Amino acid sequence: MYEDNLYLSNLYEYLEQPVPKRIGNLSSGPTPERGLEFEDVSFTYAGASQKALNGVNLQIKPGESLALVGENGSGKTTLIKLLTRLYEPTEGRILLDGLDLKEWDVEALRKRVGVIFQDFGRYQFTVGENIGAGDVRHIDDKQRWKKAATTGLAAPFIEDMPDGYETQLGRWFQGGRELSGGQWQKVALSRAFMRSDADILVLDEPTAAMDASSSEAEVFEHFRTASNNKMTILISHRFSTVRAAAQIIVIHQGKILERGNHESLLAEDGQYAHLFKLQARGYQ
Ligand code: ADP
């Protein structure tokens, strides 16, 4: 009873979290062609002494892709958390379709965004439900599971398992099975593709746990076809995939250090060029 009680304390801790007041009630903006814009955005975590983001300006228009490059702790994930309105900027503003995120109805906003964070959820559900969780309105929709799993590259190994999409995952329930790190990642990737309404796709280190670089190339191939006319944001340490993005931004200690495309950044011969050459040498 004592041990089970500990789980209940998790529940109570969760229930005690403050629910932010819902502001904003609009579900569309005046100028969709402007896409997503950050205007002088700064952000400081509660209790932190330093800004996690400092005066960030950027724009991604529909159909464009952006890659964020920077060492750990430079603020890449924070930027994504602000974009999804998990946090609000301390200074500056973020606009989607020309409308401040604060004015957006948060449900309407979140429907527009599909994200996989590095620390994605590994649910003690069936593999199908693990994918379906990407869009809870369709959590049981087997057709959508399959479509998303195909795009997210999880379909082949799922279909190889005796119970297919009904396979129980995790060890909490009898007969549940564990997946490898790379397989879980493909499940998470497929989960992001459940959100077919989402036109902003964010991959935060999507392939860190995947095995070979060939599988990374494959993921991005799929990702790009699935993201026609969508806005894509990619965080990766692998320059072989970063270089394909139309716009590349190098962040350092919360500030934008360099921006451009692969060729212009190489020509600039700054931090990007330095890191790219270091990594390219590693592959030779
Ligand atoms: P990246 O994604 O580039 O690795 P993050 O955006 O996660 O970087 O972190 C940026 C900075 O903000 C780091 O200094 C990190 O320690 C800090 N930070 C991240 N999350 C939190 C948090 N929840 N509370 C306080 N500080 C945080």
Tab-separated table of C-alpha atoms and ligand atoms in Angstrom:
chain	number	residue	atom	x	y	z
A	1	MET	CA	0.000	0.000	0.000
A	2	TYR	CA	2.896	2.298	0.781
A	3	GLU	CA	4.384	1.805	-2.679
A	4	ASP	CA	1.083	2.353	-4.427
A	5	ASN	CA	0.582	5.471	-2.374
A	6	LEU	CA	3.711	6.910	-3.889
A	7	TYR	CA	2.032	6.815	-7.293
A	8	LEU	CA	-0.926	8.670	-5.847
A	9	SER	CA	1.378	11.407	-4.656
A	10	ASN	CA	2.435	11.838	-8.313
A	11	LEU	CA	-1.220	12.225	-9.212
A	12	TYR	CA	-1.844	14.799	-6.514
A	13	GLU	CA	1.261	16.718	-7.444
A	14	TYR	CA	-0.042	16.851	-11.007
A	15	LEU	CA	-3.539	17.902	-9.962
A	16	GLU	CA	-2.116	20.710	-7.850
A	17	GLN	CA	-0.400	22.344	-10.826
A	18	PRO	CA	-1.932	25.735	-11.583
A	19	VAL	CA	-4.069	25.811	-14.729
A	20	PRO	CA	-3.191	28.950	-16.673
A	21	LYS	CA	-6.133	31.166	-17.426
A	22	ARG	CA	-7.258	30.784	-21.002
A	23	ILE	CA	-6.676	33.963	-22.857
A	24	GLY	CA	-7.154	34.367	-26.615
A	25	ASN	CA	-10.079	32.936	-28.549
A	26	LEU	CA	-9.207	33.420	-32.211
A	27	SER	CA	-8.629	30.450	-34.482
A	28	SER	CA	-7.182	32.148	-37.562
A	29	GLY	CA	-4.896	35.051	-38.360
A	30	PRO	CA	-5.179	37.839	-40.960
A	31	THR	CA	-2.059	37.028	-43.006
A	32	PRO	CA	-1.335	33.279	-43.316
A	33	GLU	CA	1.356	34.006	-45.922
A	34	ARG	CA	3.518	35.516	-43.165
A	35	GLY	CA	3.774	32.173	-41.405
A	36	LEU	CA	5.573	32.208	-38.099
A	37	GLU	CA	7.495	35.222	-36.779
A	38	PHE	CA	9.557	35.865	-33.663
A	39	GLU	CA	9.994	39.569	-32.923
A	40	ASP	CA	12.734	40.436	-30.414
A	41	VAL	CA	11.794	37.456	-28.286
A	42	SER	CA	13.539	36.982	-24.947
A	43	PHE	CA	12.736	34.457	-22.278
A	44	THR	CA	13.963	33.785	-18.747
A	45	TYR	CA	12.909	30.670	-16.820
A	46	ALA	CA	11.409	31.361	-13.389
A	47	GLY	CA	14.235	31.582	-10.874
A	48	ALA	CA	16.976	31.624	-13.531
A	49	SER	CA	19.504	34.436	-13.559
A	50	GLN	CA	20.279	34.270	-17.283
A	51	LYS	CA	18.063	34.620	-20.309
A	52	ALA	CA	17.489	31.307	-22.088
A	53	LEU	CA	16.626	33.318	-25.234
A	54	ASN	CA	17.826	36.818	-25.922
A	55	GLY	CA	16.391	39.100	-28.630
A	56	VAL	CA	15.511	36.414	-31.177
A	57	ASN	CA	14.120	37.484	-34.560
A	58	LEU	CA	13.130	34.974	-37.195
A	59	GLN	CA	10.492	34.148	-39.776
A	60	ILE	CA	9.370	30.922	-41.429
A	61	LYS	CA	6.840	31.162	-44.245
A	62	PRO	CA	4.549	28.329	-45.364
A	63	GLY	CA	6.522	25.721	-47.284
A	64	GLU	CA	9.823	26.761	-45.713
A	65	SER	CA	12.158	24.789	-43.513
A	66	LEU	CA	14.362	25.980	-40.691
A	67	ALA	CA	17.147	24.113	-38.951
A	68	LEU	CA	18.413	25.193	-35.547
A	69	VAL	CA	22.007	24.443	-34.710
A	70	GLY	CA	23.733	25.079	-31.410
A	71	GLU	CA	25.419	23.328	-28.541
A	72	ASN	CA	23.390	21.851	-25.661
A	73	GLY	CA	21.827	24.521	-23.498
A	74	SER	CA	21.889	27.189	-26.228
A	75	GLY	CA	18.098	27.624	-26.171
A	76	LYS	CA	16.809	25.536	-29.088
A	77	THR	CA	14.204	23.601	-27.114
A	78	THR	CA	13.138	26.747	-25.276
A	79	LEU	CA	12.355	28.328	-28.623
A	80	ILE	CA	10.075	25.408	-29.472
A	81	LYS	CA	8.392	25.582	-26.065
A	82	LEU	CA	7.572	29.239	-26.660
A	83	LEU	CA	6.260	28.479	-30.121
A	84	THR	CA	3.884	25.852	-28.725
A	85	ARG	CA	2.912	28.284	-25.950
A	86	LEU	CA	4.063	26.013	-23.168
A	87	TYR	CA	5.705	29.237	-21.988
A	88	GLU	CA	5.181	32.862	-22.949
A	89	PRO	CA	7.958	35.249	-23.973
A	90	THR	CA	9.249	37.520	-21.207
A	91	GLU	CA	9.850	40.162	-23.872
A	92	GLY	CA	8.886	40.516	-27.527
A	93	ARG	CA	6.161	38.628	-29.325
A	94	ILE	CA	5.525	35.608	-31.511
A	95	LEU	CA	3.054	35.770	-34.372
A	96	LEU	CA	1.397	33.035	-36.386
A	97	ASP	CA	-0.402	34.108	-39.573
A	98	GLY	CA	0.109	37.689	-38.420
A	99	LEU	CA	-1.678	37.154	-35.106
A	100	ASP	CA	0.073	37.262	-31.717
A	101	LEU	CA	0.120	33.786	-30.128
A	102	LYS	CA	-1.552	35.327	-27.071
A	103	GLU	CA	-4.637	36.071	-29.173
A	104	TRP	CA	-4.884	32.516	-30.438
A	105	ASP	CA	-7.223	30.017	-28.848
A	106	VAL	CA	-4.707	27.593	-27.406
A	107	GLU	CA	-6.535	24.510	-28.751
A	108	ALA	CA	-6.652	25.951	-32.274
A	109	LEU	CA	-2.981	26.835	-32.009
A	110	ARG	CA	-1.898	23.395	-30.810
A	111	LYS	CA	-3.809	21.674	-33.596
A	112	ARG	CA	-1.526	23.503	-35.987
A	113	VAL	CA	1.654	22.135	-34.439
A	114	GLY	CA	3.110	18.631	-34.371
A	115	VAL	CA	6.198	18.209	-32.192
A	116	ILE	CA	8.441	15.416	-31.066
A	117	PHE	CA	10.613	16.377	-28.166
A	118	GLN	CA	13.750	14.457	-27.319
A	119	ASP	CA	12.081	13.208	-24.135
A	120	PHE	CA	8.918	11.981	-25.846
A	121	GLY	CA	6.376	9.866	-23.967
A	122	ARG	CA	6.641	6.074	-23.924
A	123	TYR	CA	3.129	5.080	-22.995
A	124	GLN	CA	2.140	1.733	-21.492
A	125	PHE	CA	-0.460	1.375	-24.261
A	126	THR	CA	-0.644	-0.741	-27.375
A	127	VAL	CA	1.675	0.374	-30.124
A	128	GLY	CA	-1.318	1.610	-32.138
A	129	GLU	CA	-2.557	3.744	-29.252
A	130	ASN	CA	0.955	5.050	-28.740
A	131	ILE	CA	0.747	6.431	-32.265
A	132	GLY	CA	-2.913	7.460	-31.979
A	133	ALA	CA	-2.055	9.584	-28.918
A	134	GLY	CA	-0.691	12.134	-31.392
A	135	ASP	CA	-4.268	13.192	-32.074
A	136	VAL	CA	-6.584	12.073	-29.288
A	137	ARG	CA	-9.677	12.732	-31.400
A	138	HIS	CA	-8.583	9.742	-33.468
A	139	ILE	CA	-6.738	7.698	-30.868
A	140	ASP	CA	-8.539	4.474	-31.916
A	141	ASP	CA	-8.542	5.051	-35.654
A	142	LYS	CA	-6.664	2.067	-37.103
A	143	GLN	CA	-6.512	3.492	-40.627
A	144	ARG	CA	-4.832	6.645	-39.345
A	145	TRP	CA	-2.400	4.625	-37.211
A	146	LYS	CA	-1.226	2.779	-40.308
A	147	LYS	CA	-0.881	5.875	-42.407
A	148	ALA	CA	1.075	7.684	-39.694
A	149	ALA	CA	3.242	4.617	-39.011
A	150	THR	CA	4.106	4.347	-42.684
A	151	THR	CA	5.223	7.970	-42.846
A	152	GLY	CA	7.029	7.679	-39.516
A	153	LEU	CA	8.833	4.505	-40.652
A	154	ALA	CA	7.432	2.401	-37.814
A	155	ALA	CA	5.113	0.272	-39.986
A	156	PRO	CA	7.634	-2.425	-41.029
A	157	PHE	CA	8.659	-3.474	-37.508
A	158	ILE	CA	5.126	-3.124	-36.128
A	159	GLU	CA	3.720	-5.346	-38.842
A	160	ASP	CA	6.421	-7.918	-38.087
A	161	MET	CA	5.246	-8.324	-34.489
A	162	PRO	CA	2.713	-11.166	-33.948
A	163	ASP	CA	0.042	-8.821	-32.556
A	164	GLY	CA	0.857	-5.964	-34.917
A	165	TYR	CA	-0.701	-2.689	-33.851
A	166	GLU	CA	-2.360	-4.394	-30.874
A	167	THR	CA	1.003	-5.235	-29.279
A	168	GLN	CA	1.090	-4.045	-25.679
A	169	LEU	CA	4.168	-1.948	-25.018
A	170	GLY	CA	6.133	-1.576	-21.807
A	171	ARG	CA	6.480	-3.923	-18.860
A	172	TRP	CA	3.670	-2.723	-16.620
A	173	PHE	CA	1.097	-5.066	-18.126
A	174	GLN	CA	1.301	-8.792	-18.676
A	175	GLY	CA	2.649	-9.731	-22.090
A	176	GLY	CA	3.915	-6.227	-22.731
A	177	ARG	CA	7.116	-5.933	-24.707
A	178	GLU	CA	9.887	-3.369	-24.718
A	179	LEU	CA	11.068	-1.696	-27.904
A	180	SER	CA	14.587	-0.625	-28.737
A	181	GLY	CA	15.451	3.076	-28.474
A	182	GLY	CA	15.297	3.481	-32.233
A	183	GLN	CA	11.923	1.725	-32.456
A	184	TRP	CA	10.439	3.967	-29.762
A	185	GLN	CA	11.700	6.928	-31.698
A	186	LYS	CA	9.944	5.753	-34.828
A	187	VAL	CA	6.749	5.347	-32.803
A	188	ALA	CA	7.159	8.943	-31.581
A	189	LEU	CA	7.823	10.135	-35.115
A	190	SER	CA	4.683	8.364	-36.334
A	191	ARG	CA	2.766	9.983	-33.468
A	192	ALA	CA	3.692	13.417	-34.835
A	193	PHE	CA	2.327	12.391	-38.232
A	194	MET	CA	-1.078	11.581	-36.669
A	195	ARG	CA	-1.694	15.310	-36.585
A	196	SER	CA	-2.696	15.673	-40.187
A	197	ASP	CA	-4.084	19.193	-39.544
A	198	ALA	CA	-0.727	20.332	-38.259
A	199	ASP	CA	1.128	22.551	-40.686
A	200	ILE	CA	4.022	23.313	-38.366
A	201	LEU	CA	6.149	20.245	-37.818
A	202	VAL	CA	8.907	20.287	-35.268
A	203	LEU	CA	11.525	17.601	-34.828
A	204	ASP	CA	13.764	18.117	-31.820
A	205	GLU	CA	16.719	15.725	-32.254
A	206	PRO	CA	14.408	13.235	-33.920
A	207	THR	CA	16.957	10.654	-34.791
A	208	ALA	CA	19.367	10.848	-31.889
A	209	ALA	CA	18.453	7.318	-30.838
A	210	MET	CA	18.297	5.888	-34.331
A	211	ASP	CA	20.999	3.572	-35.437
A	212	ALA	CA	22.602	4.388	-38.740
A	213	SER	CA	22.828	7.616	-40.677
A	214	SER	CA	21.075	5.872	-43.568
A	215	SER	CA	17.941	5.651	-41.445
A	216	GLU	CA	18.237	9.372	-40.704
A	217	ALA	CA	18.366	10.201	-44.403
A	218	GLU	CA	15.263	8.049	-44.890
A	219	VAL	CA	13.377	9.817	-42.098
A	220	PHE	CA	14.060	13.205	-43.601
A	221	GLU	CA	13.113	12.086	-47.052
A	222	HIS	CA	9.716	11.078	-45.651
A	223	PHE	CA	9.564	14.163	-43.521
A	224	ARG	CA	10.110	16.462	-46.464
A	225	THR	CA	7.470	14.812	-48.630
A	226	ALA	CA	5.023	14.908	-45.742
A	227	SER	CA	5.773	18.545	-45.167
A	228	ASN	CA	4.860	20.049	-48.523
A	229	ASN	CA	3.631	23.569	-47.931
A	230	LYS	CA	4.132	23.105	-44.227
A	231	MET	CA	6.582	24.875	-41.998
A	232	THR	CA	9.254	22.566	-40.672
A	233	ILE	CA	11.644	23.183	-37.853
A	234	LEU	CA	14.442	20.759	-37.270
A	235	ILE	CA	16.888	20.591	-34.408
A	236	SER	CA	19.767	18.286	-35.153
A	237	HIS	CA	23.450	17.914	-34.577
A	238	ARG	CA	23.889	16.111	-37.865
A	239	PHE	CA	24.974	18.493	-40.548
A	240	SER	CA	24.288	15.950	-43.259
A	241	THR	CA	20.581	16.626	-42.653
A	242	VAL	CA	20.776	20.216	-41.417
A	243	ARG	CA	22.301	21.312	-44.714
A	244	ALA	CA	19.086	20.485	-46.594
A	245	ALA	CA	17.096	23.157	-44.715
A	246	ALA	CA	16.402	26.381	-46.624
A	247	GLN	CA	17.217	28.488	-43.579
A	248	ILE	CA	19.776	27.584	-40.959
A	249	ILE	CA	20.159	29.477	-37.696
A	250	VAL	CA	23.075	29.033	-35.323
A	251	ILE	CA	22.164	29.812	-31.712
A	252	HIS	CA	24.701	30.449	-29.001
A	253	GLN	CA	23.747	31.235	-25.383
A	254	GLY	CA	20.228	32.256	-26.378
A	255	LYS	CA	21.270	34.596	-29.176
A	256	ILE	CA	21.313	34.140	-32.914
A	257	LEU	CA	24.928	33.999	-33.964
A	258	GLU	CA	24.655	33.288	-37.694
A	259	ARG	CA	21.919	32.682	-40.224
A	260	GLY	CA	21.748	31.742	-43.864
A	261	ASN	CA	21.686	28.598	-45.976
A	262	HIS	CA	24.348	25.922	-46.087
A	263	GLU	CA	26.342	27.570	-48.884
A	264	SER	CA	26.196	31.109	-47.505
A	265	LEU	CA	27.163	29.928	-44.017
A	266	LEU	CA	30.114	27.978	-45.372
A	267	ALA	CA	31.197	31.065	-47.304
A	268	GLU	CA	30.907	33.131	-44.126
A	269	ASP	CA	33.452	30.766	-42.583
A	270	GLY	CA	32.179	31.277	-39.034
A	271	GLN	CA	30.899	28.886	-36.360
A	272	TYR	CA	28.703	26.877	-38.736
A	273	ALA	CA	31.526	26.341	-41.178
A	274	HIS	CA	33.809	25.366	-38.314
A	275	LEU	CA	31.384	22.789	-36.889
A	276	PHE	CA	30.506	21.439	-40.324
A	277	LYS	CA	34.133	20.846	-41.203
A	278	LEU	CA	34.818	19.201	-37.844
A	279	GLN	CA	31.977	16.759	-38.383
A	280	ALA	CA	32.781	16.133	-42.039
A	281	ARG	CA	36.317	15.199	-40.995
A	282	GLY	CA	34.869	12.662	-38.565
A	283	TYR	CA	33.117	10.876	-41.443
A	284	GLN	CA	36.127	10.687	-43.745
B	1	ADP	P1	18.957	23.277	-26.004
B	1	ADP	O1	17.631	22.758	-26.472
B	1	ADP	O2	19.635	24.143	-27.013
B	1	ADP	O3	19.866	22.189	-25.503
B	1	ADP	P2	17.431	24.506	-23.836
B	1	ADP	O4	16.476	25.383	-24.546
B	1	ADP	O5	16.914	23.211	-23.329
B	1	ADP	O6	18.723	24.261	-24.757
B	1	ADP	O7	18.072	25.296	-22.611
B	1	ADP	C1	18.460	26.660	-22.665
B	1	ADP	C2	18.865	27.121	-21.259
B	1	ADP	O8	17.721	27.164	-20.418
B	1	ADP	C3	19.881	26.226	-20.576
B	1	ADP	O9	20.756	27.047	-19.849
B	1	ADP	C4	19.028	25.381	-19.653
B	1	ADP	O10	19.761	25.003	-18.509
B	1	ADP	C5	17.904	26.333	-19.276
B	1	ADP	N1	16.633	25.613	-19.009
B	1	ADP	C6	16.016	24.734	-19.814
B	1	ADP	N2	14.854	24.292	-19.271
B	1	ADP	C7	14.737	24.903	-18.071
B	1	ADP	C8	13.768	24.881	-17.020
B	1	ADP	N3	12.655	24.143	-17.111
B	1	ADP	N4	14.005	25.648	-15.929
B	1	ADP	C9	15.116	26.422	-15.833
B	1	ADP	N5	16.066	26.494	-16.771
B	1	ADP	C10	15.886	25.755	-17.896
